[in-house]
XYZ file of C-alpha atoms in Angstrom:
768
model
C 19.098 -3.719 16.941
C 16.541 -1.712 14.814
C 14.355 0.582 17.187
C 11.494 -1.439 17.838
C 9.620 1.613 19.224
C 9.482 2.901 16.089
C 9.081 0.143 14.097
C 6.209 -1.512 16.518
C 4.204 1.767 17.642
C 1.747 1.214 15.241
C 1.464 -2.253 14.833
C 1.200 -2.444 18.914
C -1.497 0.212 18.690
C -4.005 -0.624 16.630
C -2.568 -2.421 13.364
C -5.674 -5.232 13.669
C -8.749 -3.102 13.866
C -8.677 -2.205 10.509
C -7.881 -5.050 9.064
C -4.664 -5.113 6.439
C -2.382 -1.470 6.755
C -0.237 0.654 5.774
C 2.517 1.194 8.908
C 2.572 4.330 8.651
C 5.842 6.270 8.755
C 6.833 2.422 9.711
C 6.149 1.615 6.359
C 9.939 0.470 5.639
C 9.391 -0.850 2.339
C 7.990 0.401 -0.852
C 6.327 -2.943 -1.617
C 4.683 -2.685 2.175
C 1.190 -2.291 1.485
C 1.089 -5.920 -0.260
C 2.200 -6.849 3.214
C -0.738 -8.894 5.430
C 1.353 -9.685 8.108
C 2.409 -6.186 8.786
C 3.329 -6.334 12.667
C 4.876 -10.052 12.255
C 7.092 -8.837 9.617
C 7.956 -5.793 11.827
C 8.543 -7.481 14.581
C 11.136 -10.086 12.847
C 12.877 -7.172 11.119
C 13.221 -5.113 14.265
C 14.801 -8.436 15.827
C 17.132 -8.507 13.027
C 15.643 -11.736 11.872
C 14.804 -10.675 8.568
C 15.567 -7.973 6.269
C 14.424 -6.432 3.118
C 15.303 -8.130 -0.383
C 17.563 -4.902 -1.960
C 16.531 -1.719 -3.458
C 13.954 -1.151 -0.374
C 11.560 -3.943 -1.415
C 10.636 -6.670 0.857
C 9.241 -9.144 -1.507
C 6.704 -9.971 1.050
C 5.811 -13.176 -1.234
C 8.403 -14.395 -2.539
C 9.429 -17.880 -1.578
C 11.972 -19.643 1.082
C 14.568 -22.167 0.506
C 15.987 -24.324 3.015
C 18.955 -22.342 3.444
C 16.895 -18.673 4.163
C 14.459 -21.183 6.253
C 17.737 -22.471 8.242
C 19.138 -18.734 8.445
C 15.716 -17.147 9.792
C 15.255 -19.867 12.249
C 18.579 -19.713 13.581
C 18.559 -16.229 14.459
C 15.655 -16.737 16.445
C 17.103 -19.691 18.686
C 20.031 -17.832 18.805
C 18.555 -14.298 20.239
C 20.057 -12.727 17.129
C 23.311 -13.420 18.051
C 26.050 -13.773 15.458
C 28.598 -14.486 17.178
C 26.859 -18.000 18.543
C 26.177 -18.580 14.769
C 29.466 -17.538 13.964
C 31.032 -20.636 16.401
C 29.375 -22.720 13.686
C 30.818 -21.274 10.285
C 33.618 -23.023 8.544
C 33.398 -27.296 9.591
C 30.044 -27.961 7.206
C 30.265 -31.769 6.147
C 27.525 -30.735 3.364
C 29.468 -30.311 -0.325
C 26.821 -28.068 -1.450
C 26.696 -25.754 1.825
C 30.621 -24.824 1.149
C 30.442 -24.166 -2.209
C 28.310 -20.912 -2.601
C 26.403 -20.669 0.353
C 28.536 -19.852 3.371
C 26.788 -16.850 4.321
C 24.222 -19.460 5.741
C 26.659 -22.369 6.747
C 26.893 -21.541 10.361
C 23.134 -21.205 10.497
C 22.642 -24.708 8.804
C 25.191 -26.268 11.260
C 23.615 -24.308 14.347
C 20.202 -26.004 13.263
C 21.984 -29.449 12.556
C 23.229 -29.154 15.839
C 20.167 -28.999 17.712
C 17.882 -31.622 15.452
C 16.397 -28.440 13.948
C 16.579 -29.587 10.558
C 18.860 -32.436 8.583
C 20.975 -32.874 5.656
C 19.241 -34.836 2.571
C 22.021 -37.127 2.679
C 25.075 -37.167 4.192
C 27.242 -35.192 2.251
C 24.317 -32.652 1.076
C 21.794 -30.226 2.325
C 20.155 -29.244 -1.017
C 20.055 -25.456 0.651
C 18.121 -23.952 -2.827
C 15.456 -26.369 -2.656
C 12.143 -24.988 -1.386
C 11.165 -24.879 2.095
C 7.350 -25.562 2.695
C 4.891 -24.497 5.573
C 4.775 -27.881 7.562
C 8.703 -27.576 6.748
C 8.856 -24.239 8.640
C 6.449 -25.730 11.512
C 8.554 -28.394 11.794
C 11.855 -26.350 12.447
C 9.700 -24.087 15.181
C 8.121 -26.737 17.078
C 11.657 -28.158 17.527
C 12.982 -24.816 18.650
C 9.744 -24.887 20.936
C 10.820 -27.824 22.570
C 8.941 -30.782 21.096
C 12.174 -33.488 20.006
C 12.344 -34.519 16.506
C 12.211 -38.294 16.603
C 10.138 -40.294 18.772
C 8.602 -43.615 19.062
C 5.167 -42.094 19.363
C 3.530 -41.743 15.986
C 1.473 -39.170 16.833
C 3.988 -36.745 18.151
C 7.125 -37.542 15.562
C 8.719 -34.913 13.425
C 10.693 -37.582 11.053
C 9.470 -40.454 9.384
C 6.222 -41.082 7.024
C 3.961 -39.256 9.682
C 6.268 -36.146 9.959
C 4.386 -33.853 7.922
C 0.825 -34.592 9.197
C 1.773 -34.493 12.764
C 3.767 -30.854 12.114
C 0.707 -29.321 10.331
C -1.571 -30.616 13.540
C 0.991 -29.965 16.402
C 1.569 -26.242 14.451
C -1.817 -25.785 14.656
C -2.759 -26.902 18.736
C 0.435 -24.715 19.533
C -1.109 -21.554 17.774
C 1.350 -21.246 14.954
C -0.475 -20.904 12.106
C -2.986 -18.455 13.883
C -3.661 -15.273 12.091
C -2.403 -16.813 8.525
C -5.240 -16.075 5.532
C -6.768 -18.468 3.382
C -4.365 -18.711 0.994
C -1.774 -20.067 3.271
C -1.115 -24.152 2.584
C 1.159 -26.085 4.702
C 2.085 -28.339 2.335
C 3.251 -25.464 -0.572
C 6.153 -23.229 -0.450
C 5.929 -20.921 2.375
C 6.146 -17.175 1.455
C 8.458 -14.809 3.277
C 5.750 -12.737 4.892
C 3.786 -15.979 6.052
C 7.356 -17.430 7.724
C 7.164 -14.236 9.656
C 4.155 -14.748 11.297
C 4.578 -18.358 11.883
C 7.542 -17.381 13.859
C 6.122 -14.168 15.146
C 3.424 -16.698 17.148
C 6.070 -18.849 18.403
C 8.267 -16.118 20.093
C 5.126 -15.755 22.411
C 4.519 -19.392 22.919
C 5.154 -21.412 25.702
C 8.057 -23.396 25.421
C 7.438 -27.377 25.789
C 10.145 -29.288 28.200
C 10.066 -32.926 28.266
C 8.536 -33.980 31.586
C 9.384 -38.224 32.070
C 7.890 -40.726 29.735
C 4.143 -42.338 29.650
C 3.350 -46.130 30.265
C 4.686 -46.625 26.797
C 8.087 -45.092 27.111
C 6.597 -42.472 24.689
C 8.209 -38.904 26.119
C 5.382 -36.438 27.913
C 5.930 -32.590 27.399
C 4.550 -29.692 29.852
C 4.632 -26.436 29.281
C 3.012 -24.761 32.487
C 5.407 -22.253 33.880
C 7.853 -22.053 31.624
C 9.294 -19.320 29.354
C 8.146 -18.146 26.232
C 10.539 -18.091 23.017
C 11.277 -14.778 22.941
C 11.908 -14.767 27.010
C 14.099 -17.912 26.533
C 15.721 -17.217 23.365
C 16.248 -13.332 23.642
C 16.594 -13.101 27.896
C 13.245 -11.467 27.913
C 11.535 -10.435 30.962
C 7.731 -10.613 30.531
C 5.090 -8.398 31.741
C 1.993 -10.161 31.178
C -0.602 -7.101 32.590
C 0.196 -4.546 30.148
C -2.013 -3.238 27.962
C -1.539 -1.657 24.516
C -2.478 2.030 23.651
C -6.272 1.489 23.389
C -6.116 -0.454 26.548
C -5.920 -3.681 25.323
C -4.312 -6.337 27.280
C -0.966 -7.378 26.307
C 2.339 -9.326 26.826
C 5.429 -6.710 26.898
C 8.769 -8.627 26.931
C 11.844 -5.776 28.069
C 15.364 -6.396 27.625
C 18.533 -6.819 29.618
C 21.060 -5.811 26.933
C 18.938 -2.488 26.466
C 16.858 -3.200 23.509
C 13.389 -1.504 23.542
C 10.536 -3.345 24.698
C 8.059 -5.236 22.604
C 4.223 -5.449 22.877
C 2.463 -8.298 21.699
C -1.544 -7.803 22.312
C -3.119 -10.221 23.376
C -6.400 -12.188 21.152
C -9.794 -11.219 22.455
C -12.167 -13.859 23.120
C -15.158 -12.369 21.221
C -14.951 -9.495 18.186
C -17.880 -7.296 17.393
C -17.787 -4.801 14.581
C -21.617 -4.115 14.704
C -23.514 -2.453 17.956
C -23.613 -5.045 20.761
C -25.378 -5.656 24.074
C -24.562 -6.439 27.232
C -27.222 -9.556 27.192
C -25.383 -10.589 24.122
C -21.713 -10.703 25.620
C -23.323 -12.618 28.420
C -24.527 -14.997 26.239
C -21.483 -15.406 24.455
C -19.190 -15.500 26.817
C -21.551 -18.556 28.899
C -21.660 -16.513 32.181
C -24.044 -17.657 34.315
C -24.369 -14.511 36.660
C -24.162 -10.888 36.230
C -20.497 -9.926 36.138
C -18.236 -6.623 36.397
C -16.472 -5.579 33.044
C -13.884 -2.718 32.563
C -14.512 -0.787 29.545
C -12.693 1.792 27.217
C -13.669 3.361 24.466
C -10.837 4.987 21.742
C -8.097 5.010 24.740
C -9.647 6.723 27.224
C -10.188 6.304 30.720
C -11.388 2.515 32.232
C -15.443 2.755 33.217
C -16.904 -0.155 34.573
C -20.124 -1.832 33.841
C -22.379 -4.827 34.767
C -22.534 -7.521 31.728
C -25.825 -9.201 32.729
C -28.573 -11.923 31.279
C -30.656 -9.983 28.171
C -30.005 -6.849 29.395
C -30.839 -4.209 26.172
C -29.470 -1.329 27.830
C -25.501 -1.360 28.134
C -24.380 -1.098 24.645
C -21.127 -1.138 22.926
C -19.693 0.062 19.828
C -21.658 0.358 16.052
C -21.589 -0.144 12.560
C -17.602 -0.494 11.583
C -16.611 0.203 15.515
C -14.260 -3.264 17.028
C -15.520 -3.959 20.400
C -13.157 -6.961 21.392
C -13.856 -9.035 24.470
C -10.759 -10.482 26.489
C -12.307 -12.682 29.317
C -10.035 -14.402 31.672
C -12.159 -17.731 32.550
C -9.186 -18.529 35.636
C -8.963 -14.828 36.814
C -13.000 -13.822 36.736
C -12.216 -10.562 34.555
C -13.803 -9.354 31.635
C -11.839 -6.613 29.811
C -14.256 -4.633 26.716
C -12.192 -2.291 24.255
C -13.985 -0.374 21.579
C -12.306 1.715 18.702
C -13.904 3.633 16.030
C -12.686 4.261 12.938
C -13.332 8.144 11.906
C -13.012 9.835 8.156
C -10.945 12.378 6.895
C -9.000 14.142 4.155
C -5.296 14.131 3.919
C -3.674 18.040 3.757
C -0.365 18.633 2.152
C 2.041 15.673 3.290
C 5.383 17.497 4.921
C 8.788 15.902 3.950
C 11.434 14.784 6.116
C 13.789 17.366 6.463
C 16.541 17.977 9.165
C 16.335 14.915 10.774
C 12.759 14.875 11.527
C 10.262 11.934 9.801
C 8.139 13.321 6.765
C 4.486 13.458 8.065
C 0.766 14.136 7.278
C -1.915 16.352 9.185
C -5.867 15.171 8.383
C -9.101 17.572 8.295
C -11.343 15.726 10.000
C -15.007 14.994 8.678
C -15.353 12.368 11.542
C -13.817 12.097 15.011
C -11.675 14.540 17.050
C -8.551 15.144 15.152
C -6.850 18.495 15.043
C -4.565 20.413 12.639
C -1.565 20.231 15.033
C -1.826 15.993 15.355
C 0.726 14.703 13.241
C 1.062 11.014 11.694
C 4.443 10.265 9.931
C 3.860 8.616 7.145
C 5.153 8.957 3.116
C 1.964 7.022 2.249
C -0.792 9.890 1.241
C -0.949 12.679 -1.180
C -3.261 15.596 -0.406
C -6.832 15.142 -0.464
C -6.683 11.169 0.025
C -9.871 10.659 1.897
C -8.234 8.387 4.792
C -9.766 6.224 7.262
C -8.407 6.729 11.165
C -8.020 6.282 14.521
C -7.535 8.358 17.480
C -6.975 8.688 21.075
C -7.388 11.662 22.493
C -4.304 11.926 24.685
C -2.273 10.629 22.483
C -3.557 11.455 18.725
C -3.559 9.859 15.621
C -3.170 6.110 15.783
C -3.564 4.661 12.347
C -4.456 5.936 8.945
C -4.855 4.237 5.880
C -6.681 4.830 2.629
C -10.370 4.711 2.563
C -11.980 1.846 0.134
C -14.206 3.417 -2.191
C -16.751 3.162 -4.895
C -18.591 5.475 -7.410
C -22.227 4.891 -8.919
C -25.293 6.425 -9.320
C -26.921 7.540 -6.300
C -30.559 5.888 -6.051
C -32.161 6.432 -2.549
C -31.471 6.493 0.703
C -33.535 5.907 4.113
C -32.953 8.417 6.297
C -30.335 7.510 9.308
C -29.815 3.999 8.095
C -28.545 3.456 4.877
C -28.094 4.484 1.304
C -28.208 2.525 -2.393
C -25.672 3.717 -4.633
C -25.061 1.783 -7.859
C -27.686 -0.449 -6.989
C -26.150 -1.232 -3.923
C -27.336 -0.800 -0.014
C -24.520 0.598 1.632
C -25.936 0.879 5.690
C -24.262 3.639 7.563
C -20.607 3.334 9.703
C -21.340 5.211 13.308
C -18.983 7.432 12.095
C -20.325 8.508 9.084
C -19.476 12.015 7.976
C -21.600 12.551 5.204
C -25.004 10.789 5.003
C -27.349 10.669 2.010
C -29.967 13.039 3.283
C -27.465 15.544 4.194
C -26.013 15.410 0.842
C -25.714 18.545 -0.974
C -26.125 16.770 -4.123
C -29.518 15.185 -5.746
C -30.909 11.857 -6.880
C -29.548 10.286 -10.183
C -25.841 12.258 -9.212
C -22.575 10.436 -9.592
C -21.228 10.055 -6.257
C -18.503 8.667 -4.888
C -19.481 6.366 -1.723
C -16.210 6.060 1.159
C -16.444 2.885 3.070
C -14.697 1.690 6.246
C -13.155 -1.970 6.250
C -16.364 -3.464 6.928
C -18.501 -2.500 4.090
C -20.593 0.592 5.937
C -20.256 3.992 4.269
C -18.120 6.750 6.153
C -18.147 9.540 3.524
C -20.071 10.445 0.312
C -19.471 13.567 -2.232
C -20.236 13.962 -5.619
C -18.124 12.528 -7.846
C -19.333 14.301 -11.159
C -22.724 15.871 -11.139
C -25.233 15.276 -13.751
C -25.441 18.803 -15.356
C -21.838 18.776 -15.719
C -21.369 19.983 -19.376
C -20.470 16.597 -21.360
C -19.642 17.052 -25.255
C -20.362 15.305 -28.290
C -19.196 15.517 -32.343
C -22.138 15.368 -34.346
C -20.835 12.582 -37.403
C -24.099 12.969 -39.236
C -27.924 13.801 -39.521
C -30.887 12.678 -40.407
C -34.759 12.040 -40.589
C -36.668 8.260 -40.174
C -35.096 5.187 -40.945
C -35.221 2.186 -39.439
C -35.330 3.439 -36.076
C -37.054 6.355 -35.889
C -39.567 6.406 -38.309
C -40.326 9.800 -39.119
C -38.328 11.545 -36.318
C -35.296 13.786 -36.249
C -32.155 11.554 -35.041
C -28.401 12.278 -34.547
C -25.340 10.066 -34.780
C -23.512 11.529 -32.088
C -19.400 10.252 -30.899
C -19.733 10.212 -27.143
C -16.929 11.377 -25.311
C -15.762 7.909 -24.770
C -15.302 6.899 -28.196
C -18.711 4.934 -28.657
C -21.150 6.315 -31.684
C -25.051 6.353 -30.399
C -27.737 7.284 -32.789
C -30.369 9.342 -31.067
C -33.595 11.116 -31.928
C -33.594 14.528 -31.788
C -35.868 17.586 -31.170
C -35.327 19.434 -34.248
C -33.245 18.997 -37.286
C -30.111 19.300 -36.242
C -28.429 19.127 -40.024
C -26.822 22.840 -39.631
C -24.357 21.336 -36.532
C -23.068 18.064 -38.696
C -19.664 18.320 -37.925
C -19.440 20.405 -34.453
C -18.735 19.726 -31.088
C -22.075 20.247 -29.213
C -23.828 20.080 -25.860
C -26.830 17.649 -25.302
C -29.389 16.716 -22.935
C -32.455 15.079 -23.148
C -35.970 14.451 -21.709
C -38.031 11.059 -20.372
C -38.483 10.311 -23.342
C -35.310 10.395 -24.674
C -35.443 13.152 -27.361
C -31.932 14.564 -27.232
C -31.222 18.650 -27.717
C -28.299 19.550 -29.095
C -26.671 22.988 -28.578
C -23.152 23.932 -30.369
C -20.615 24.363 -28.147
C -19.611 28.312 -28.102
C -16.406 29.385 -28.797
C -15.420 26.388 -31.171
C -12.925 26.909 -34.113
C -13.111 25.085 -37.191
C -9.062 23.659 -38.386
C -8.969 23.116 -42.053
C -6.208 21.271 -42.914
C -3.164 22.370 -40.594
C -0.249 20.955 -39.435
C -1.410 20.326 -35.879
C 0.947 18.769 -33.241
C 0.403 17.577 -29.639
C 3.104 16.228 -27.240
C 1.770 14.163 -24.434
C 1.924 15.532 -21.254
C 2.670 19.156 -22.552
C -0.302 21.761 -21.973
C 0.466 24.025 -24.939
C -0.699 22.069 -28.735
C -0.086 23.850 -32.159
C -3.253 23.881 -34.697
C -1.786 25.868 -38.048
C -0.540 29.257 -36.205
C -2.571 29.068 -33.102
C -1.590 27.738 -30.345
C -4.005 26.084 -27.379
C -3.424 24.880 -23.637
C -5.236 21.777 -22.640
C -5.448 20.066 -19.395
C -6.378 17.368 -17.475
C -10.197 17.789 -18.299
C -9.551 18.478 -21.993
C -12.009 15.737 -24.167
C -10.113 14.835 -27.329
C -12.085 12.512 -29.692
C -9.993 11.367 -32.609
C -10.952 9.887 -36.135
C -9.185 7.125 -38.167
C -10.031 5.378 -40.808
C -9.395 1.350 -41.157
C -10.875 -0.538 -44.142
C -12.310 2.609 -45.561
C -14.434 3.403 -42.064
C -14.072 5.768 -39.697
C -12.858 4.553 -36.215
C -13.400 7.085 -33.107
C -11.054 6.919 -30.151
C -11.392 9.239 -26.909
C -9.226 10.440 -24.563
C -10.037 12.626 -21.425
C -7.203 14.514 -19.929
C -3.564 16.066 -21.809
C -2.025 13.151 -19.726
C -4.003 10.328 -21.417
C -3.813 11.791 -24.685
C -0.966 10.306 -26.525
C 1.391 12.823 -28.754
C -0.330 13.040 -32.344
C 1.249 14.808 -35.428
C -0.219 15.569 -38.867
C 0.332 18.158 -42.255
C -2.727 18.378 -42.834
C -5.102 18.002 -39.809
C -9.009 18.942 -39.868
C -11.459 19.260 -36.695
C -12.907 21.474 -34.068
C -12.085 23.229 -30.744
C -13.844 24.446 -28.040
C -12.112 27.278 -25.977
C -13.161 27.838 -22.440
C -11.743 30.102 -19.809
C -8.612 30.094 -22.327
C -8.166 26.132 -22.353
C -9.531 23.612 -24.538
C -12.737 22.241 -23.512
C -12.729 19.805 -26.037
C -11.106 18.835 -29.345
C -12.138 16.945 -32.247
C -9.329 15.739 -34.835
C -8.670 13.410 -37.636
C -5.547 13.490 -40.247
C -2.761 13.024 -36.991
C -0.952 9.949 -36.280
C 0.766 8.730 -32.736
C 3.559 6.992 -31.283
C 5.057 6.340 -27.685
C 7.892 4.575 -25.532
C 8.924 4.375 -22.562
C 11.957 4.854 -20.198
C 13.964 4.242 -17.119
C 14.365 6.783 -14.507
C 17.239 6.741 -12.282
C 18.736 10.065 -10.204
C 21.680 9.675 -8.301
C 22.353 12.295 -5.187
C 26.171 12.559 -5.047
C 27.704 13.050 -1.974
C 31.687 13.629 -2.403
C 32.001 12.350 1.248
C 30.973 8.823 -0.214
C 34.293 6.377 0.239
C 34.833 3.511 -2.079
C 33.696 -0.077 -0.729
C 35.685 -3.341 -1.635
C 34.513 -6.250 -1.053
C 35.697 -10.019 -1.593
C 32.411 -11.312 -2.944
C 31.018 -8.297 -5.040
C 33.910 -6.152 -6.345
C 34.415 -2.393 -5.515
C 31.455 0.281 -5.483
C 30.184 3.539 -4.578
C 26.957 3.403 -2.462
C 24.737 6.758 -2.756
C 21.438 7.673 -2.222
C 19.256 7.231 -5.451
C 15.943 7.018 -6.961
C 15.349 3.952 -9.514
C 12.276 3.701 -11.118
C 10.318 5.444 -7.953
C 12.169 4.411 -5.074
C 14.803 5.578 -2.573
C 17.334 3.212 -2.294
C 21.141 2.763 -1.537
C 22.120 2.297 -5.022
C 25.792 0.187 -5.175
C 27.258 1.950 -8.400
C 30.221 0.476 -10.270
C 33.645 1.779 -10.233
C 35.325 3.838 -12.840
C 37.995 2.218 -14.965
C 41.105 2.982 -13.140
C 39.394 0.984 -10.170
C 39.314 3.462 -7.355
C 37.268 6.515 -8.653
C 33.443 6.863 -9.023
C 31.854 7.398 -12.518
C 29.594 9.487 -10.399
C 30.938 12.662 -10.047
C 28.023 14.880 -9.295
C 23.977 14.800 -8.766
C 22.239 13.803 -12.095
C 19.642 12.263 -13.988
C 19.867 8.975 -16.014
C 17.413 6.797 -18.432
C 19.526 3.386 -18.398
C 20.594 1.213 -15.578
C 22.267 -1.980 -15.812
C 22.831 -4.513 -13.150
C 25.778 -7.392 -12.500
C 25.649 -10.432 -10.871
C 26.643 -8.846 -8.134
C 23.759 -6.172 -7.773
C 25.997 -3.534 -8.895
C 24.611 -0.518 -10.764
C 26.171 0.893 -14.257
C 24.849 4.184 -15.468
C 24.385 5.507 -18.495
C 22.087 8.064 -20.934
C 22.657 11.004 -18.586
C 20.025 13.069 -19.330
C 21.218 17.202 -19.290
C 18.827 18.656 -21.884
C 15.508 18.894 -19.859
C 17.067 21.360 -17.050
C 15.078 24.498 -15.929
C 15.041 27.523 -12.986
C 11.935 27.400 -10.694
C 8.350 25.825 -10.281
C 4.963 26.861 -10.562
C 2.279 25.109 -8.684
C 0.260 22.015 -9.768
C -3.290 21.958 -10.992
C -5.620 20.278 -13.242
C -3.058 17.707 -14.251
C -0.212 20.093 -15.224
C 2.589 21.406 -13.482
C 5.049 24.248 -14.376
C 9.043 23.922 -14.915
C 10.789 26.703 -15.471
C 8.696 28.939 -18.077
C 7.019 25.676 -19.676
C 3.941 23.744 -18.294
C 3.907 19.942 -18.782
C 1.104 16.972 -18.224
C 2.409 14.562 -15.908
C 2.414 10.002 -15.668
C -0.031 8.928 -13.212
C 3.355 7.406 -11.717
C 5.445 10.759 -12.120
C 7.886 10.481 -9.531
C 8.999 13.812 -7.654
C 12.515 13.878 -5.265
C 13.240 16.770 -3.510
C 16.799 17.545 -2.247
C 16.982 19.568 0.896
C 19.724 20.242 3.606
C 21.301 17.116 2.074
C 18.453 14.538 2.527
C 16.482 13.240 -0.553
C 13.109 12.489 0.017
C 9.730 11.788 -1.848
C 6.485 13.993 -2.574
C 3.799 13.274 -4.931
C 3.112 15.658 -7.812
C 0.320 17.361 -6.663
C 2.869 18.860 -3.900
C 4.847 20.446 -6.047
C 5.065 24.315 -5.494
C 5.347 27.646 -6.696
C 9.083 28.810 -6.187
C 11.753 30.808 -8.564
C 15.173 29.639 -7.417
C 14.929 25.953 -7.420
C 17.008 24.112 -9.793
C 15.423 20.807 -12.071
C 16.233 18.610 -13.819
C 12.951 16.141 -15.511
C 12.463 13.405 -17.719
C 9.947 13.268 -20.346
C 8.819 9.854 -22.131
C 8.239 10.357 -26.076
C 4.757 11.558 -25.888
C 6.401 14.579 -23.549
C 4.502 14.010 -20.275
C 6.711 14.319 -17.508
C 7.574 11.022 -15.550
C 10.400 12.377 -13.186
C 11.213 15.985 -11.210
C 14.354 16.278 -9.379
C 13.981 19.279 -7.306
C 17.347 20.569 -5.452
C 16.022 23.316 -3.148
C 17.520 26.527 -3.358
C 17.799 29.277 -0.284
C 15.668 32.213 -1.108
C 18.071 35.516 -0.975
C 17.470 38.468 1.146
């Protein structure tokens, strides 16, 4: 049994408040961001009903086969008791199950015995046939107590009406609740959709036959019956529980010591803007003033009157989620408001000595403190994130804030801003309003929003006065566009060529790198870029990702802000290509290269080149952490192998590695980096291409898109993988979090362009 307290902690707190969200440290899968139904998946994983598909992936959008569907439903119905399912293994009547689906044989037989599913003929099951949403719904309805076959054409789950009945009855029983618009019951069901349906069924009261009606058809009742999770898992329900924010929930506890599970109840009404007591009164259809227990951000409950036409009592605001829970029978009202705040992520802390990796936040709004930790590996330093918070319990959820970049057009004080021509109203918890922004109108800015589109923070993306470089291709006077005025043809930093009117004759700047500005009439002033060096027919080499490059006998250094403009000839005409940052500049080489290089503060700020050619390739990336205590695993179906902790193309996985030719020893004898991996039909890996030439001692802190490894500096790819071994633990960090250390041993991989694609650091204890 998985640790449900860990698996479900955030899901129970606030996963539904911010929409689809990464579940903090509980994001157990590398493809967690693709999981739309997080609480459902985490619950089913925690109950040992479903697991990943290998290499730390859940594959949420992979579809289910009939055999896989039977396996999942059987586990739910049997309370995840493998012993129960084992009783049904070994005696199947289905020939296509016996041959190659022994893993599902007991589950299929179990479901068939309960009438949950049937074969497609007397002797075949079609285990690899696709399972539709309607078919899974039918299986869960029968698991909930409905008869599979009746004479009532409106409830029978066999015959020509089965699919229509299954879809209608599933809707009536809430099995499709929470599924988004992409779900179609007649199409093959995905793994995560199946989890949502089964999750809904777990909290549904089972149906029992209550005699027959006058037509001889079954009557069903679920009054006073247990839910499916109570029945199948021998769980005890506390229906008066609450989650961390005070929302009503049902808490299920287990006699066998499994961790309790809380499932929050659905709200009667939900609001994401400010709402008055009078509006809630009308929306609930009240006929008299009623008392409501209210909570905001999980703090102590306060009783308030909900009265007709009352505009004084208010809840929430833009981007805050206010949920109203109305129990008509008990005549109770619970109102819970949860605010969304914004912060920046401090440097993540890697897992160590059995402690989970975590982050801390620098609040931009809200009350998070430097001592508040949130377990996760999903964020990098300086990420702008949304978070929820309870003063007595700390950070409850974190997700990356949506953002847009555009020109700051205008604003209305205390209300909204216009960026890129679109109006963004302020969040109730906005950190930086436009009127408090330190820049100016027409700046290019980044606007961060909550998940409802309200602006919650803004900051400068690139100020309008920042240095912008261009190459002067040609100059002249008059012509078709400019009458008698002076003009220049500029190659801009994005590679486009633009003819502009100029303030004066700039013939002397032809072939130079310049900065420029324009007045209200579009007349440009050009200024030659300072500290500019001409390159004339020099042997030049740039290695992608490597900070240093040579032109003749001179070495220059580039970083993430360096602008490169490269000219090549095609069909006798010049073609310009621009790159910003050494990581984006391809490897280039030529014996007679010419151009201009602008150096600012010791770094190339702008480079124009002609006469060079380029190439680029990509390799795999496999890093295996050798543990001498790992023993051989011998199986009847997958052969023999050794299982090591490894990083494979950016993911920490348990990698099954083939044995050596002697059949007993491992092909891995030391911690090493490889550039090639192949898998046999049983997903057992064979490694080759060990990298031994790219090693270093010591690291230097990452800055401006360049990382120091040993005595050299390199740029890195956007998906650069960094893993750290410390105290026997293998963890991932972001490349931006590599710091200065003189003793650590490093092995790394670069692509053919010279950019670092992977860095693997073994921490060495400092002496003294």
